[in-house]
Short mmCIF file of C-alpha atoms in Angstrom, two decimals:
data_model
loop_
_atom_site.label_atom_id
_atom_site.label_comp_id
_atom_site.label_asym_id
_atom_site.label_seq_id
_atom_site.Cartn_x
_atom_site.Cartn_y
_atom_site.Cartn_z
CA UNK A 200 107.45 94.26 123.60
CA UNK A 201 107.26 92.53 120.21
CA UNK A 202 109.48 93.32 117.24
CA UNK A 203 106.66 95.20 115.47
CA UNK A 204 106.04 97.30 118.58
CA UNK A 205 109.65 98.46 118.93
CA UNK A 206 110.23 101.60 116.82
CA UNK A 207 114.00 101.19 117.15
CA UNK A 208 113.88 97.93 115.14
CA UNK A 209 110.81 98.18 112.91
CA UNK A 210 109.05 100.83 110.85
CA UNK A 211 105.59 100.50 109.34
CA UNK A 212 104.78 103.28 106.90
CA UNK A 213 101.59 103.95 104.97
CA UNK A 214 103.26 105.23 101.82
CA UNK A 215 103.49 104.35 98.17
CA UNK A 216 106.42 101.93 97.99
CA UNK A 217 107.38 103.36 94.59
CA UNK A 218 108.37 106.65 96.28
CA UNK A 219 111.66 105.35 97.62
CA UNK A 220 113.31 108.75 98.10
CA UNK A 221 110.42 109.95 100.27
CA UNK A 222 110.45 106.72 102.25
CA UNK A 223 114.18 106.87 102.94
CA UNK A 224 113.81 110.49 104.13
CA UNK A 225 111.22 109.69 106.82
CA UNK A 226 112.41 109.92 110.44
CA UNK A 227 111.32 106.31 111.06
CA UNK A 228 113.51 104.91 108.28
CA UNK A 229 116.44 107.21 109.04
CA UNK A 230 116.37 105.91 112.61
CA UNK A 231 116.58 102.33 111.37
CA UNK A 232 119.48 102.92 108.99
CA UNK A 233 122.53 103.11 111.19
CA UNK A 234 125.93 103.37 109.53
CA UNK A 235 127.20 99.91 108.67
CA UNK A 236 124.28 98.09 110.32
CA UNK A 237 122.47 95.68 107.99
CA UNK A 238 118.68 95.70 107.75
CA UNK A 239 116.03 93.77 105.81
CA UNK A 240 113.62 95.04 103.17
CA UNK A 241 110.60 92.83 102.57
CA UNK A 242 108.68 92.86 99.30
CA UNK A 243 106.43 89.91 100.07
CA UNK A 244 103.52 89.35 97.69
CA UNK A 245 103.37 93.02 96.64
CA UNK A 246 105.36 93.42 93.43
CA UNK A 247 102.57 91.93 91.31
CA UNK A 248 100.65 95.08 92.33
CA UNK A 249 103.19 97.27 90.50
CA UNK A 250 102.68 97.67 86.74
CA UNK A 251 105.67 97.27 84.43
CA UNK A 252 105.33 100.96 83.48
CA UNK A 253 106.29 101.79 87.09
CA UNK A 254 109.42 99.59 86.80
CA UNK A 255 109.19 97.21 89.77
CA UNK A 256 112.72 95.96 88.93
CA UNK A 257 114.01 99.54 89.28
CA UNK A 258 112.21 99.79 92.61
CA UNK A 259 114.15 96.81 93.94
CA UNK A 260 117.41 98.32 92.61
CA UNK A 261 116.71 101.71 94.23
CA UNK A 262 116.01 100.11 97.60
CA UNK A 263 119.00 97.75 97.40
CA UNK A 264 121.26 100.70 96.57
CA UNK A 265 120.08 102.55 99.69
CA UNK A 266 120.69 99.66 102.10
CA UNK A 267 123.99 99.00 103.83
CA UNK A 268 126.10 96.06 102.67
CA UNK A 269 125.13 92.93 104.56
CA UNK A 270 121.42 93.77 104.37
CA UNK A 271 118.82 91.35 103.09
CA UNK A 272 116.12 91.65 100.46
CA UNK A 273 113.11 89.35 100.50
CA UNK A 274 111.08 89.29 97.28
CA UNK A 275 108.11 87.17 96.27
CA UNK A 276 105.18 87.59 93.93
CA UNK A 277 102.53 85.64 92.06
CA UNK A 278 104.02 83.78 89.11
CA UNK A 279 103.03 81.25 86.48
CA UNK A 280 104.68 79.58 83.51
CA UNK A 281 101.31 79.60 81.71
CA UNK A 282 100.86 82.82 79.68
CA UNK A 283 97.08 82.29 79.38
CA UNK A 284 96.70 81.87 83.14
CA UNK A 285 98.88 84.93 83.80
CA UNK A 286 96.63 86.95 81.48
CA UNK A 287 93.45 85.57 83.08
CA UNK A 288 94.50 86.35 86.67
CA UNK A 289 95.91 89.74 85.68
CA UNK A 290 92.69 90.60 83.82
CA UNK A 291 90.58 89.61 86.81
CA UNK A 292 92.69 91.71 89.19
CA UNK A 293 92.57 94.70 86.86
CA UNK A 294 88.76 94.40 86.81
CA UNK A 295 88.38 94.26 90.60
CA UNK A 296 90.90 97.06 91.24
CA UNK A 297 89.75 99.43 88.49
CA UNK A 298 93.04 98.85 86.67
CA UNK A 299 95.18 99.64 89.73
CA UNK A 300 97.24 96.50 89.62
CA UNK A 301 100.39 95.14 87.99
CA UNK A 302 100.39 91.60 86.70
CA UNK A 303 101.26 88.00 87.37
CA UNK A 304 104.76 87.50 86.03
CA UNK A 305 106.65 84.48 84.79
CA UNK A 306 109.23 82.89 87.11
CA UNK A 307 112.02 84.21 84.86
CA UNK A 308 110.67 87.75 85.25
CA UNK A 309 110.66 87.32 89.03
CA UNK A 310 114.24 86.07 88.82
CA UNK A 311 115.23 89.46 87.36
CA UNK A 312 114.50 91.06 90.76
CA UNK A 313 117.56 89.27 92.12
CA UNK A 314 120.13 90.39 89.54
CA UNK A 315 123.26 91.53 91.35
CA UNK A 316 122.17 89.98 94.66
CA UNK A 317 123.35 86.76 96.29
CA UNK A 318 120.45 84.36 96.76
CA UNK A 319 120.38 82.37 99.98
CA UNK A 320 119.15 78.82 100.50
CA UNK A 321 117.96 78.53 96.92
CA UNK A 322 118.38 75.49 94.74
CA UNK A 323 120.78 76.26 91.93
CA UNK A 324 121.03 79.85 93.18
CA UNK A 325 117.71 80.90 91.66
CA UNK A 326 114.37 81.88 93.20
CA UNK A 327 111.81 79.16 93.84
CA UNK A 328 108.26 78.47 94.93
CA UNK A 329 108.22 79.88 98.45
CA UNK A 330 106.22 77.01 99.95
CA UNK A 331 109.19 74.75 99.13
CA UNK A 332 111.85 76.76 100.99
CA UNK A 333 111.67 74.43 103.97
CA UNK A 334 109.70 71.45 102.69
CA UNK A 335 110.57 69.29 105.70
CA UNK A 336 108.61 71.62 107.99
CA UNK A 337 105.07 70.98 109.18
CA UNK A 338 104.45 74.68 109.85
CA UNK A 339 101.90 75.10 107.10
CA UNK A 340 100.07 73.38 104.31
CA UNK A 341 101.69 73.10 100.89
CA UNK A 342 100.02 74.42 97.79
CA UNK A 343 98.56 71.45 95.94
CA UNK A 344 98.39 72.96 92.47
CA UNK A 345 101.14 74.43 90.34
CA UNK A 346 99.14 76.61 87.94
CA UNK A 347 100.27 79.74 89.73
CA UNK A 348 102.61 80.03 92.68
CA UNK A 349 104.21 82.53 95.00
CA UNK A 350 107.75 82.66 93.63
CA UNK A 351 110.71 84.39 95.21
CA UNK A 352 113.74 84.26 97.42
CA UNK A 353 115.92 85.82 100.08
CA UNK A 354 119.06 87.62 98.97
CA UNK A 355 122.07 89.23 100.53
CA UNK A 356 123.11 92.71 99.42
CA UNK A 357 126.91 92.57 99.33
CA UNK A 358 127.53 95.95 97.70
CA UNK A 359 125.55 98.73 96.04
CA UNK A 360 124.02 97.59 92.78
CA UNK A 361 124.68 99.26 89.49
CA UNK A 362 121.71 100.77 87.73
CA UNK A 363 120.24 98.52 85.03
CA UNK A 364 117.36 99.18 82.67
#
């Protein structure tokens, strides 16, 4: 049985990730959260789908505060240093999703997701382009352009985070 097929180690829910209280009250998630046992929460290439008005940074804080110390948080999203390119990609995605999309953020905005968390394996303890995490590996092709990237990191949750605005 694979990891994804074992309900004692994995939960897949079809829910709005912004509804953290509802998610943490489901039987599947309650079963996974055992007192003192660390878990991992993965926000891989999804936060750019959350508009700023829905506070994606608060979403990460709410989840981190519900996880036991020693848990991990994986966060990545589309990012670009170029404001015009961010606007162009965001505009395109808004058009194809009838406005149901967030936006491409700058790397510094993605870095905010990690406030209060301890980044692992990151240069200078900051998030980075995810294709560079293990650049000596031949597991997959590297992105050739740098106009926009998938930017993120893996962080350890040492203690509950304080609420920030």
